[in-house]
XYZ file of N, CA, C and O in Angstrom:
872
model
N -14.895 -13.698 6.659
C -14.301 -12.743 5.722
C -13.248 -11.912 6.448
O -13.484 -11.421 7.559
N -12.070 -11.750 5.826
C -10.989 -10.999 6.441
C -11.348 -9.519 6.542
O -11.999 -8.950 5.679
N -10.880 -8.922 7.628
C -11.170 -7.520 7.930
C -9.929 -6.679 7.632
O -8.829 -7.001 8.076
N -10.123 -5.587 6.882
C -9.020 -4.732 6.452
C -9.230 -3.312 6.976
O -10.338 -2.771 6.906
N -8.160 -2.727 7.486
C -8.123 -1.294 7.789
C -7.144 -0.655 6.819
O -6.056 -1.182 6.569
N -7.517 0.487 6.252
C -6.691 1.198 5.274
C -6.279 2.541 5.858
O -7.099 3.259 6.439
N -4.997 2.888 5.668
C -4.476 4.193 6.083
C -4.162 5.030 4.850
O -3.519 4.534 3.914
N -4.595 6.283 4.852
C -4.401 7.173 3.712
C -3.952 8.548 4.191
O -4.074 8.880 5.375
N -3.451 9.351 3.250
C -3.155 10.750 3.536
C -3.749 11.698 2.500
O -3.781 12.908 2.735
N -4.174 11.166 1.355
C -4.582 12.036 0.263
C -5.858 11.627 -0.431
O -6.852 11.272 0.203
N -5.795 11.620 -1.766
C -7.010 11.449 -2.564
C -7.602 10.055 -2.485
O -8.798 9.865 -2.696
N -6.768 9.064 -2.217
C -7.306 7.723 -2.002
C -7.663 6.963 -3.261
O -8.607 6.173 -3.246
N -6.914 7.150 -4.355
C -7.252 6.422 -5.576
C -6.997 4.918 -5.413
O -7.768 4.092 -5.914
N -5.930 4.547 -4.720
C -5.708 3.121 -4.462
C -6.751 2.573 -3.493
O -7.182 1.422 -3.621
N -7.153 3.381 -2.532
C -8.268 2.984 -1.661
C -9.509 2.686 -2.499
O -10.184 1.673 -2.293
N -9.816 3.564 -3.464
C -10.992 3.350 -4.313
C -10.869 2.059 -5.101
O -11.855 1.329 -5.269
N -9.668 1.752 -5.591
C -9.464 0.500 -6.323
C -9.731 -0.700 -5.426
O -10.305 -1.715 -5.868
N -9.353 -0.607 -4.157
C -9.591 -1.706 -3.216
C -11.074 -1.813 -2.901
O -11.635 -2.915 -2.848
N -11.727 -0.669 -2.692
C -13.180 -0.671 -2.470
C -13.892 -1.311 -3.652
O -14.774 -2.176 -3.480
N -13.531 -0.899 -4.863
C -14.166 -1.444 -6.061
C -13.948 -2.956 -6.162
O -14.874 -3.700 -6.519
N -12.729 -3.409 -5.875
C -12.432 -4.847 -5.955
C -13.275 -5.623 -4.966
O -13.745 -6.730 -5.270
N -13.495 -5.064 -3.780
C -14.358 -5.723 -2.791
C -15.799 -5.781 -3.292
O -16.465 -6.822 -3.201
N -16.272 -4.672 -3.832
C -17.667 -4.614 -4.283
C -17.920 -5.534 -5.474
O -19.023 -6.073 -5.626
N -16.902 -5.733 -6.311
C -17.033 -6.600 -7.483
C -16.784 -8.065 -7.162
O -16.954 -8.926 -8.028
N -16.357 -8.355 -5.938
C -16.110 -9.742 -5.549
C -14.749 -10.258 -5.965
O -14.448 -11.439 -5.752
N -13.902 -9.393 -6.545
C -12.541 -9.803 -6.894
C -11.673 -9.901 -5.654
O -10.715 -10.670 -5.627
N -11.987 -9.105 -4.662
C -11.294 -9.139 -3.385
C -12.301 -9.555 -2.327
O -13.249 -8.831 -2.040
N -12.088 -10.722 -1.782
C -13.056 -11.295 -0.845
C -12.662 -10.929 0.579
O -12.172 -11.746 1.356
N -12.874 -9.649 0.878
C -12.552 -9.098 2.185
C -13.452 -7.901 2.434
O -14.158 -7.440 1.534
N -13.424 -7.404 3.666
C -14.243 -6.251 4.043
C -13.345 -5.158 4.602
O -12.538 -5.402 5.499
N -13.464 -3.953 4.039
C -12.780 -2.798 4.611
C -13.643 -2.299 5.768
O -14.763 -1.839 5.561
N -13.105 -2.399 6.980
C -13.910 -2.060 8.153
C -13.676 -0.628 8.624
O -14.506 -0.073 9.360
N -12.566 -0.018 8.223
C -12.309 1.364 8.619
C -11.198 1.956 7.759
O -10.332 1.232 7.261
N -11.256 3.276 7.604
C -10.201 4.031 6.915
C -9.756 5.155 7.836
O -10.574 5.923 8.338
N -8.441 5.239 8.060
C -7.856 6.273 8.909
C -6.976 7.193 8.072
O -6.351 6.756 7.105
N -6.912 8.454 8.496
C -6.026 9.405 7.824
C -5.361 10.309 8.849
O -5.930 10.573 9.921
N -4.159 10.767 8.527
C -3.503 11.785 9.343
C -3.877 13.187 8.884
O -3.371 14.161 9.440
N -4.764 13.272 7.895
C -5.233 14.567 7.392
C -6.766 14.553 7.342
O -7.364 13.765 6.614
N -7.375 15.456 8.093
C -8.833 15.469 8.199
C -9.509 15.796 6.875
O -10.670 15.418 6.649
N -8.799 16.510 5.985
C -9.402 16.916 4.716
C -9.031 15.983 3.561
O -9.276 16.318 2.390
N -8.461 14.840 3.849
C -8.090 13.896 2.787
C -9.338 13.446 2.028
O -10.313 12.977 2.639
N -9.305 13.569 0.704
C -10.477 13.215 -0.101
C -10.805 11.731 0.022
O -11.964 11.324 -0.135
N -9.799 10.920 0.306
C -10.054 9.484 0.475
C -11.059 9.183 1.571
O -11.770 8.168 1.502
N -11.151 10.044 2.578
C -12.147 9.831 3.629
C -13.557 9.941 3.056
O -14.459 9.197 3.458
N -13.745 10.864 2.101
C -15.054 10.972 1.456
C -15.354 9.727 0.628
O -16.505 9.260 0.597
N -14.349 9.202 -0.034
C -14.558 7.956 -0.797
C -15.049 6.842 0.128
O -15.975 6.093 -0.223
N -14.408 6.728 1.283
C -14.791 5.683 2.235
C -16.207 5.910 2.753
O -17.017 4.965 2.817
N -16.524 7.140 3.095
C -17.856 7.445 3.618
C -18.936 7.140 2.591
O -20.007 6.613 2.929
N -18.654 7.441 1.327
C -19.620 7.148 0.272
C -19.850 5.648 0.120
O -20.912 5.224 -0.342
N -18.868 4.862 0.510
C -18.994 3.409 0.439
C -19.514 2.814 1.753
O -19.581 1.587 1.893
N -19.869 3.672 2.702
C -20.416 3.201 3.967
C -19.385 2.639 4.925
O -19.713 1.831 5.804
N -18.143 3.094 4.782
C -17.045 2.598 5.608
C -16.745 3.613 6.710
O -16.712 4.819 6.467
N -16.506 3.132 7.915
C -16.172 4.008 9.045
C -14.861 4.741 8.777
O -13.927 4.171 8.202
N -14.784 5.996 9.192
C -13.574 6.793 8.977
C -13.186 7.514 10.266
O -14.019 7.757 11.145
N -11.900 7.867 10.332
C -11.401 8.673 11.442
C -10.122 9.346 11.005
O -9.404 8.849 10.128
N -9.819 10.509 11.608
C -8.562 11.198 11.344
C -7.911 11.560 12.667
O -8.588 11.877 13.643
N -6.590 11.482 12.686
C -5.809 11.847 13.850
C -4.802 12.911 13.425
O -4.162 12.770 12.375
N -4.631 13.945 14.232
C -3.703 15.032 13.925
C -2.445 14.880 14.761
O -2.523 14.740 15.994
N -1.303 14.905 14.109
C -0.036 14.716 14.804
C 0.168 15.768 15.882
O 0.777 15.513 16.930
N -0.381 16.972 15.659
C -0.219 18.044 16.631
C -0.876 17.789 17.970
O -0.588 18.482 18.958
N -1.758 16.807 18.028
C -2.455 16.480 19.273
C -1.650 15.541 20.158
O -2.118 15.176 21.250
N -0.463 15.134 19.696
C 0.316 14.131 20.429
C 1.735 14.649 20.666
O 2.254 15.482 19.919
N 2.364 14.131 21.721
C 3.669 14.624 22.137
C 4.759 14.342 21.113
O 5.666 15.153 20.917
N 4.674 13.181 20.452
C 5.712 12.807 19.492
C 5.165 11.720 18.568
O 3.994 11.328 18.673
N 6.021 11.265 17.655
C 5.596 10.286 16.656
C 5.162 8.979 17.310
O 4.180 8.357 16.877
N 5.897 8.555 18.339
C 5.569 7.296 18.992
C 4.197 7.366 19.671
O 3.417 6.408 19.615
N 3.900 8.505 20.302
C 2.598 8.663 20.952
C 1.474 8.668 19.925
O 0.405 8.071 20.139
N 1.724 9.347 18.803
C 0.734 9.365 17.721
C 0.476 7.951 17.216
O -0.675 7.517 17.078
N 1.546 7.218 16.926
C 1.397 5.862 16.391
C 0.720 4.926 17.390
O -0.045 4.040 17.006
N 1.001 5.108 18.683
C 0.359 4.266 19.694
C -1.140 4.524 19.737
O -1.945 3.592 19.836
N -1.521 5.794 19.637
C -2.955 6.121 19.614
C -3.609 5.567 18.357
O -4.728 5.020 18.404
N -2.923 5.692 17.214
C -3.449 5.145 15.967
C -3.599 3.636 16.065
O -4.633 3.078 15.667
N -2.584 2.980 16.605
C -2.615 1.516 16.757
C -3.818 1.092 17.592
O -4.519 0.128 17.242
N -4.055 1.779 18.681
C -5.171 1.409 19.549
C -6.505 1.577 18.844
O -7.406 0.729 18.980
N -6.629 2.655 18.059
C -7.883 2.856 17.334
C -8.054 1.818 16.225
O -9.157 1.306 16.006
N -6.961 1.501 15.538
C -7.032 0.454 14.513
C -7.463 -0.864 15.131
O -8.348 -1.561 14.613
N -6.833 -1.223 16.243
C -7.108 -2.524 16.853
C -8.534 -2.633 17.378
O -9.048 -3.743 17.565
N -9.194 -1.494 17.609
C -10.586 -1.555 18.054
C -11.488 -2.152 16.970
O -12.591 -2.626 17.267
N -11.003 -2.152 15.717
C -11.756 -2.750 14.604
C -11.342 -4.196 14.338
O -11.857 -4.822 13.415
N -10.407 -4.725 15.124
C -9.951 -6.114 15.018
C -9.597 -6.501 13.575
O -10.118 -7.487 13.035
N -8.674 -5.761 12.956
C -8.338 -6.067 11.562
C -7.441 -7.290 11.444
O -6.621 -7.573 12.328
N -7.589 -7.986 10.353
C -6.649 -9.045 9.997
C -5.448 -8.472 9.259
O -4.341 -9.003 9.359
N -5.686 -7.394 8.504
C -4.660 -6.812 7.641
C -4.762 -5.296 7.687
O -5.863 -4.745 7.704
N -3.606 -4.626 7.702
C -3.558 -3.162 7.618
C -2.866 -2.797 6.313
O -1.773 -3.287 6.012
N -3.505 -1.931 5.538
C -3.054 -1.581 4.195
C -2.748 -0.091 4.137
O -3.607 0.744 4.473
N -1.537 0.250 3.720
C -1.160 1.649 3.510
C -1.417 2.008 2.051
O -0.884 1.368 1.152
N -2.245 3.016 1.840
C -2.607 3.420 0.477
C -2.371 4.921 0.335
O -3.290 5.723 0.470
N -1.100 5.287 0.116
C -0.757 6.694 0.066
C -0.712 7.319 1.441
O -1.062 8.495 1.608
N -0.263 6.545 2.434
C -0.117 7.073 3.790
C 1.268 7.682 3.908
O 2.273 6.984 3.813
N 1.345 8.999 4.099
C 2.591 9.734 3.945
C 3.267 10.054 5.274
O 3.832 11.127 5.462
N 3.222 9.100 6.183
C 3.967 9.245 7.429
C 4.870 8.027 7.621
O 4.471 6.898 7.300
N 6.064 8.271 8.144
C 6.963 7.171 8.477
C 6.480 6.547 9.782
O 6.289 7.249 10.784
N 6.278 5.258 9.765
C 5.739 4.559 10.931
C 6.857 4.205 11.907
O 7.958 3.831 11.506
N 6.551 4.286 13.198
C 7.532 3.948 14.220
C 7.739 2.438 14.276
O 6.877 1.646 13.871
N 8.896 2.038 14.788
C 9.231 0.616 14.856
C 8.213 -0.195 15.664
O 7.831 -1.301 15.246
N 7.725 0.276 16.819
C 6.729 -0.512 17.558
C 5.449 -0.753 16.760
O 4.859 -1.835 16.841
N 5.034 0.237 15.987
C 3.837 0.079 15.153
C 4.069 -1.007 14.110
O 3.247 -1.907 13.937
N 5.197 -0.920 13.408
C 5.507 -1.900 12.367
C 5.628 -3.295 12.955
O 5.113 -4.276 12.395
N 6.279 -3.411 14.087
C 6.449 -4.724 14.733
C 5.102 -5.317 15.128
O 4.872 -6.522 14.982
N 4.205 -4.481 15.609
C 2.881 -4.957 16.049
C 2.118 -5.626 14.910
O 1.414 -6.617 15.132
N 2.266 -5.098 13.698
C 1.514 -5.629 12.553
C 2.400 -6.428 11.590
O 2.006 -6.671 10.447
N 3.538 -6.850 12.038
C 4.487 -7.539 11.163
C 3.824 -8.722 10.450
O 3.162 -9.535 11.069
N 4.011 -8.766 9.134
C 3.430 -9.830 8.337
C 2.005 -9.568 7.898
O 1.462 -10.312 7.071
N 1.416 -8.526 8.441
C 0.051 -8.165 8.036
C -0.084 -6.659 7.837
O -1.098 -6.047 8.130
N 1.014 -6.094 7.295
C 1.072 -4.675 6.993
C 1.672 -4.516 5.602
O 2.831 -4.866 5.373
N 0.865 -4.008 4.658
C 1.269 -3.887 3.263
C 1.340 -2.419 2.848
O 0.609 -1.580 3.378
N 2.194 -2.150 1.856
C 2.306 -0.807 1.299
C 2.495 -0.902 -0.209
O 2.993 -1.910 -0.724
N 2.086 0.145 -0.918
C 2.416 0.271 -2.335
C 3.257 1.531 -2.498
O 2.925 2.593 -1.949
N 4.354 1.383 -3.240
C 5.300 2.482 -3.415
C 5.520 2.715 -4.903
O 5.730 1.764 -5.662
N 5.496 3.976 -5.355
C 5.593 4.265 -6.795
C 7.024 4.263 -7.325
O 7.527 5.278 -7.821
N 7.688 3.135 -7.218
C 8.970 2.929 -7.882
C 9.222 1.435 -7.963
O 8.547 0.638 -7.305
N 10.196 1.069 -8.761
C 10.607 -0.327 -8.848
C 11.664 -0.559 -7.766
O 12.870 -0.527 -8.016
N 11.186 -0.751 -6.551
C 12.100 -0.967 -5.437
C 13.087 -2.085 -5.759
O 12.738 -3.041 -6.453
N 14.344 -1.976 -5.314
C 14.843 -1.020 -4.309
C 15.196 0.369 -4.838
O 15.721 1.182 -4.092
N 14.915 0.648 -6.104
C 15.145 1.998 -6.615
C 14.207 2.999 -5.944
O 13.016 2.726 -5.763
N 14.724 4.131 -5.621
C 13.981 5.327 -5.234
C 13.018 5.139 -4.051
O 11.817 5.375 -4.178
N 13.520 4.709 -2.909
C 12.672 4.805 -1.718
C 12.425 6.275 -1.403
O 13.170 7.162 -1.849
N 11.369 6.551 -0.658
C 11.083 7.934 -0.292
C 10.245 8.657 -1.322
O 9.458 8.050 -2.058
N 10.463 9.965 -1.432
C 9.582 10.839 -2.212
C 10.124 11.125 -3.613
O 11.245 10.763 -3.954
N 9.272 11.766 -4.437
C 9.623 12.295 -5.760
C 10.165 11.199 -6.692
O 11.116 11.417 -7.445
N 9.532 10.039 -6.657
C 10.043 8.895 -7.422
C 9.938 9.115 -8.921
O 10.835 8.711 -9.671
N 8.870 9.736 -9.384
C 8.703 9.951 -10.826
C 9.790 10.901 -11.349
O 10.396 10.649 -12.399
N 10.032 11.969 -10.616
C 11.077 12.922 -11.000
C 12.441 12.237 -11.028
O 13.229 12.444 -11.967
N 12.712 11.423 -10.036
C 14.017 10.771 -9.951
C 14.225 9.775 -11.095
O 15.334 9.643 -11.627
N 13.141 9.095 -11.485
C 13.254 8.163 -12.617
C 13.566 8.905 -13.906
O 14.399 8.462 -14.713
N 12.913 10.039 -14.123
C 13.155 10.839 -15.332
C 14.566 11.404 -15.315
O 15.302 11.322 -16.309
N 14.967 11.982 -14.179
C 16.296 12.604 -14.085
C 17.418 11.584 -14.251
O 18.503 11.925 -14.727
N 17.141 10.325 -13.889
C 18.156 9.281 -14.018
C 18.194 8.670 -15.413
O 19.053 7.827 -15.689
N 17.256 9.073 -16.272
C 17.222 8.550 -17.627
C 16.765 7.102 -17.710
O 17.134 6.375 -18.643
N 15.935 6.680 -16.751
C 15.470 5.295 -16.739
C 14.582 5.004 -17.939
O 13.783 5.858 -18.350
N 14.693 3.806 -18.479
C 13.822 3.402 -19.582
C 12.465 2.931 -19.077
O 11.481 2.960 -19.812
N 12.425 2.469 -17.833
C 11.170 1.988 -17.245
C 11.036 2.505 -15.814
O 12.025 2.755 -15.128
N 9.801 2.633 -15.411
C 9.446 3.074 -14.063
C 8.350 2.120 -13.595
O 7.855 1.302 -14.383
N 7.963 2.198 -12.337
C 6.925 1.271 -11.917
C 6.500 1.469 -10.484
O 6.784 2.484 -9.855
N 5.793 0.450 -9.981
C 5.278 0.454 -8.617
C 5.533 -0.911 -7.994
O 5.597 -1.920 -8.695
N 5.655 -0.906 -6.675
C 5.945 -2.133 -5.929
C 4.997 -2.269 -4.752
O 4.820 -1.321 -3.984
N 4.411 -3.451 -4.599
C 3.669 -3.784 -3.384
C 4.604 -4.617 -2.509
O 5.199 -5.588 -2.980
N 4.723 -4.218 -1.246
C 5.687 -4.895 -0.384
C 5.189 -4.976 1.051
O 4.310 -4.211 1.472
N 5.747 -5.924 1.788
C 5.529 -5.950 3.219
C 6.271 -4.781 3.846
O 7.363 -4.416 3.415
N 5.687 -4.202 4.881
C 6.318 -3.086 5.575
C 7.208 -3.620 6.690
O 6.787 -4.447 7.506
N 8.448 -3.129 6.714
C 9.386 -3.412 7.788
C 9.892 -2.089 8.346
O 9.471 -1.014 7.891
N 10.815 -2.169 9.300
C 11.311 -0.949 9.925
C 12.101 -0.081 8.950
O 12.237 1.127 9.162
N 12.623 -0.656 7.871
C 13.384 0.110 6.888
C 12.430 0.801 5.922
O 11.568 0.154 5.321
N 12.578 2.112 5.740
C 11.670 2.873 4.884
C 11.650 2.310 3.472
O 12.685 2.249 2.804
N 10.460 1.895 3.022
C 10.266 1.344 1.673
C 11.249 0.214 1.381
O 11.625 -0.020 0.230
N 11.669 -0.492 2.442
C 12.684 -1.523 2.279
C 12.200 -2.935 2.535
O 13.010 -3.873 2.496
N 10.897 -3.111 2.796
C 10.381 -4.447 3.058
C 10.359 -5.301 1.804
O 10.399 -4.784 0.682
N 10.283 -6.622 1.964
C 10.323 -7.534 0.819
C 9.203 -7.266 -0.188
O 8.030 -7.137 0.185
N 9.589 -7.194 -1.450
C 8.638 -6.927 -2.525
C 7.834 -8.184 -2.838
O 8.372 -9.289 -2.907
N 6.532 -8.002 -3.055
C 5.634 -9.104 -3.412
C 5.316 -9.077 -4.900
O 5.323 -10.112 -5.573
N 5.043 -7.889 -5.434
C 4.648 -7.769 -6.835
C 4.981 -6.372 -7.344
O 4.823 -5.389 -6.627
N 5.450 -6.307 -8.592
C 5.730 -5.025 -9.231
C 5.007 -4.927 -10.570
O 4.700 -5.938 -11.185
N 4.756 -3.705 -10.990
C 4.261 -3.412 -12.332
C 5.160 -2.358 -12.944
O 5.604 -1.431 -12.257
N 5.429 -2.472 -14.243
C 6.370 -1.589 -14.912
C 5.705 -0.897 -16.099
O 4.840 -1.470 -16.767
N 6.121 0.353 -16.332
C 5.678 1.099 -17.514
C 6.912 1.728 -18.165
O 7.893 2.028 -17.487
N 6.876 1.949 -19.489
C 8.007 2.624 -20.133
C 8.028 4.107 -19.801
O 6.975 4.728 -19.606
N 9.220 4.663 -19.736
C 9.374 6.114 -19.617
C 9.545 6.663 -21.024
O 10.521 6.359 -21.713
N 8.577 7.450 -21.466
C 8.585 7.973 -22.829
C 9.426 9.254 -22.906
O 9.625 9.940 -21.901
N 9.911 9.584 -24.097
C 10.873 10.696 -24.232
C 10.407 12.022 -23.644
O 11.210 12.760 -23.079
N 9.128 12.338 -23.791
C 8.650 13.640 -23.327
C 7.844 13.561 -22.035
O 7.127 14.505 -21.683
N 7.962 12.453 -21.312
C 7.182 12.279 -20.088
C 7.523 13.329 -19.037
O 8.699 13.648 -18.811
N 6.488 13.844 -18.380
C 6.644 14.660 -17.185
C 6.357 13.784 -15.958
O 5.902 12.645 -16.092
N 6.612 14.349 -14.782
C 6.273 13.619 -13.553
C 4.783 13.251 -13.548
O 4.413 12.133 -13.172
N 3.944 14.205 -13.961
C 2.506 13.963 -13.943
C 2.123 12.874 -14.933
O 1.264 12.030 -14.634
N 2.747 12.861 -16.101
C 2.470 11.812 -17.091
C 2.733 10.440 -16.492
O 1.917 9.513 -16.612
N 3.903 10.289 -15.880
C 4.267 8.998 -15.286
C 3.296 8.625 -14.170
O 2.865 7.472 -14.078
N 2.984 9.591 -13.328
C 2.097 9.316 -12.200
C 0.733 8.817 -12.672
O 0.197 7.837 -12.139
N 0.183 9.464 -13.692
C -1.145 9.087 -14.184
C -1.117 7.696 -14.809
O -1.986 6.864 -14.538
N -0.112 7.425 -15.661
C -0.052 6.116 -16.311
C 0.221 4.996 -15.304
O -0.293 3.893 -15.444
N 1.005 5.315 -14.292
C 1.348 4.278 -13.315
C 0.170 3.923 -12.427
O 0.026 2.768 -12.002
N -0.702 4.884 -12.148
C -1.829 4.617 -11.255
C -2.687 3.463 -11.745
O -3.159 2.645 -10.950
N -2.909 3.374 -13.059
C -3.755 2.285 -13.571
C -3.143 0.930 -13.262
O -3.867 -0.052 -13.025
N -1.816 0.847 -13.252
C -1.140 -0.401 -12.884
C -1.231 -0.648 -11.383
O -1.443 -1.785 -10.938
N -1.057 0.415 -10.594
C -1.181 0.278 -9.147
C -2.552 -0.280 -8.768
O -2.682 -1.126 -7.889
N -3.572 0.203 -9.483
C -4.944 -0.210 -9.158
C -5.205 -1.674 -9.518
O -6.192 -2.246 -9.051
N -4.357 -2.257 -10.327
C -4.443 -3.682 -10.632
C -3.681 -4.524 -9.617
O -4.197 -5.527 -9.113
N -2.449 -4.132 -9.334
C -1.607 -5.038 -8.543
C -1.916 -5.005 -7.050
O -1.759 -6.031 -6.370
N -2.376 -3.872 -6.533
C -2.599 -3.824 -5.086
C -3.757 -4.727 -4.652
O -3.591 -5.556 -3.748
N -4.936 -4.628 -5.272
C -5.998 -5.568 -4.886
C -5.588 -7.026 -5.085
O -6.000 -7.897 -4.309
N -4.784 -7.295 -6.131
C -4.371 -8.678 -6.367
C -3.523 -9.205 -5.210
O -3.737 -10.317 -4.724
N -2.561 -8.418 -4.767
C -1.717 -8.861 -3.656
C -2.536 -9.022 -2.379
O -2.343 -9.979 -1.625
N -3.457 -8.106 -2.140
C -4.304 -8.224 -0.952
C -5.115 -9.514 -1.013
O -5.252 -10.232 -0.010
N -5.632 -9.853 -2.188
C -6.381 -11.096 -2.325
C -5.482 -12.305 -2.082
O -5.894 -13.273 -1.441
N -4.253 -12.260 -2.582
C -3.310 -13.346 -2.280
C -3.132 -13.495 -0.772
O -3.108 -14.606 -0.247
N -3.010 -12.374 -0.069
C -2.836 -12.425 1.383
C -4.089 -13.023 2.035
O -3.983 -13.869 2.928
N -5.249 -12.574 1.593
C -6.512 -13.078 2.144
C -6.618 -14.587 1.961
O -7.093 -15.315 2.847
N -6.171 -15.080 0.822
C -6.226 -16.511 0.529
C -5.134 -17.309 1.231
O -5.113 -18.540 1.133
N -4.236 -16.627 1.910
C -3.140 -17.304 2.573
C -2.019 -17.716 1.637
O -1.153 -18.519 2.006
N -2.007 -17.155 0.442
C -1.005 -17.536 -0.550
C 0.313 -16.777 -0.356
O 1.369 -17.274 -0.750
N 0.238 -15.570 0.201
C 1.447 -14.778 0.395
C 1.642 -14.526 1.883
O 0.694 -14.253 2.612
N 2.900 -14.668 2.325
C 3.195 -14.413 3.724
C 4.645 -13.966 3.869
O 5.431 -14.002 2.919
N 4.964 -13.514 5.076
C 6.307 -13.035 5.395
C 6.943 -14.040 6.332
O 6.435 -14.295 7.426
N 8.058 -14.604 5.900
C 8.788 -15.581 6.702
C 10.176 -15.036 6.976
O 10.966 -14.882 6.044
N 10.453 -14.779 8.265
C 11.666 -14.058 8.624
C 11.623 -12.714 7.879
O 10.730 -11.936 8.072
N 12.548 -12.452 6.980
C 12.509 -11.217 6.194
C 12.311 -11.527 4.717
O 12.758 -10.777 3.845
N 11.603 -12.613 4.421
C 11.424 -13.077 3.057
C 9.943 -13.150 2.707
O 9.160 -13.759 3.438
N 9.547 -12.508 1.604
C 8.184 -12.650 1.105
C 8.074 -13.965 0.355
O 8.956 -14.323 -0.436
N 7.000 -14.701 0.621
C 6.786 -15.993 -0.034
C 5.408 -16.024 -0.673
O 4.443 -15.486 -0.123
N 5.325 -16.646 -1.835
C 4.069 -16.863 -2.533
C 3.910 -18.351 -2.750
O 4.790 -19.000 -3.314
N 2.787 -18.885 -2.273
C 2.532 -20.328 -2.356
C 3.688 -21.122 -1.766
O 4.091 -22.175 -2.278
N 4.262 -20.606 -0.684
C 5.321 -21.298 0.023
C 6.702 -21.154 -0.565
O 7.672 -21.653 0.011
N 6.804 -20.448 -1.695
C 8.097 -20.302 -2.365
C 8.644 -18.886 -2.166
O 7.926 -17.911 -2.391
N 9.919 -18.764 -1.781
C 10.502 -17.435 -1.598
C 10.490 -16.634 -2.899
O 10.731 -17.181 -3.984
N 10.197 -15.346 -2.786
C 10.180 -14.459 -3.940
C 11.517 -13.744 -4.076
O 12.184 -13.451 -3.082
N 11.886 -13.446 -5.305
C 13.114 -12.718 -5.569
C 12.964 -11.243 -5.255
O 11.902 -10.784 -4.818
N 14.009 -10.460 -5.492
C 14.003 -9.036 -5.145
C 12.891 -8.235 -5.808
O 12.441 -7.226 -5.253
N 12.451 -8.663 -6.997
C 11.388 -7.925 -7.691
C 10.014 -8.579 -7.505
O 9.054 -8.186 -8.161
N 9.922 -9.553 -6.618
C 8.629 -10.143 -6.322
C 8.212 -11.215 -7.305
O 9.049 -11.829 -7.977
N 6.912 -11.438 -7.395
C 6.365 -12.518 -8.204
C 6.516 -12.231 -9.693
O 6.445 -11.083 -10.130
N 6.708 -13.292 -10.459
C 6.718 -13.198 -11.926
C 5.276 -13.271 -12.380
O 4.704 -14.341 -12.552
N 4.677 -12.115 -12.571
C 3.224 -12.045 -12.744
C 2.889 -10.887 -13.662
O 3.488 -9.813 -13.559
N 1.957 -11.104 -14.572
C 1.520 -10.055 -15.496
C 0.237 -9.431 -14.970
O -0.819 -10.068 -14.981
N 0.289 -8.184 -14.490
C -0.897 -7.593 -13.875
C -2.081 -7.446 -14.795
O -3.207 -7.376 -14.336
N -1.857 -7.421 -16.102
C -2.999 -7.315 -17.020
C -3.793 -8.611 -17.081
O -4.864 -8.668 -17.698
N -3.287 -9.674 -16.458
C -3.960 -10.958 -16.481
C -4.559 -11.310 -15.135
O -4.754 -12.478 -14.809
N -4.863 -10.297 -14.330
C -5.461 -10.543 -13.022
C -6.786 -11.263 -13.196
O -7.599 -10.933 -14.064
N -7.015 -12.256 -12.353
C -8.256 -13.024 -12.422
C -9.450 -12.086 -12.217
O -9.445 -11.227 -11.357
N -10.497 -12.299 -12.997
C -11.707 -11.525 -12.867
C -11.639 -10.184 -13.551
O -12.549 -9.412 -13.408
């Protein structure tokens, strides 16, 4: 069974979706540890309740970002993970960290990439008058939120939507597509070739797989 380490910074709702998928047998993998850069992140409690090892590292304990990431990398590797999953991890990773896990480092971002890398994606979608908003699961590369997209989910932007409205409605889609992509990776169906995401050996386009998340198996 593939071993997964998850990195979080906050409440961990996507972490919970991954935990649930594992417990239900939809995701045939084991979460062996959850790390956070915030000791009070609620996601750590979610992991502990599921019997998963947890740890937190404080950036203030290290000389710089590279030193922090090197310490994090060493602690992650002590669990011998096959895959590292970012689930609301709100730190920019250094290039050596990303290179070390290349092809086995996934992230979910709350926008239809390449639109709106970075923060405040819901606000930016509303301010731009977008008709649709969404989330993207992608491989992590050195470019912030710029790695090849594997799968996206889209929701309409309604006339009176607030940032919170969009965030809440989008989460239910995130909780579907992230476990699905992780399962594809576990099955060896999705991989990173050069700078191209591939599914079943076929290169994916800029928006990832043509897939309806409401039809996830199981």
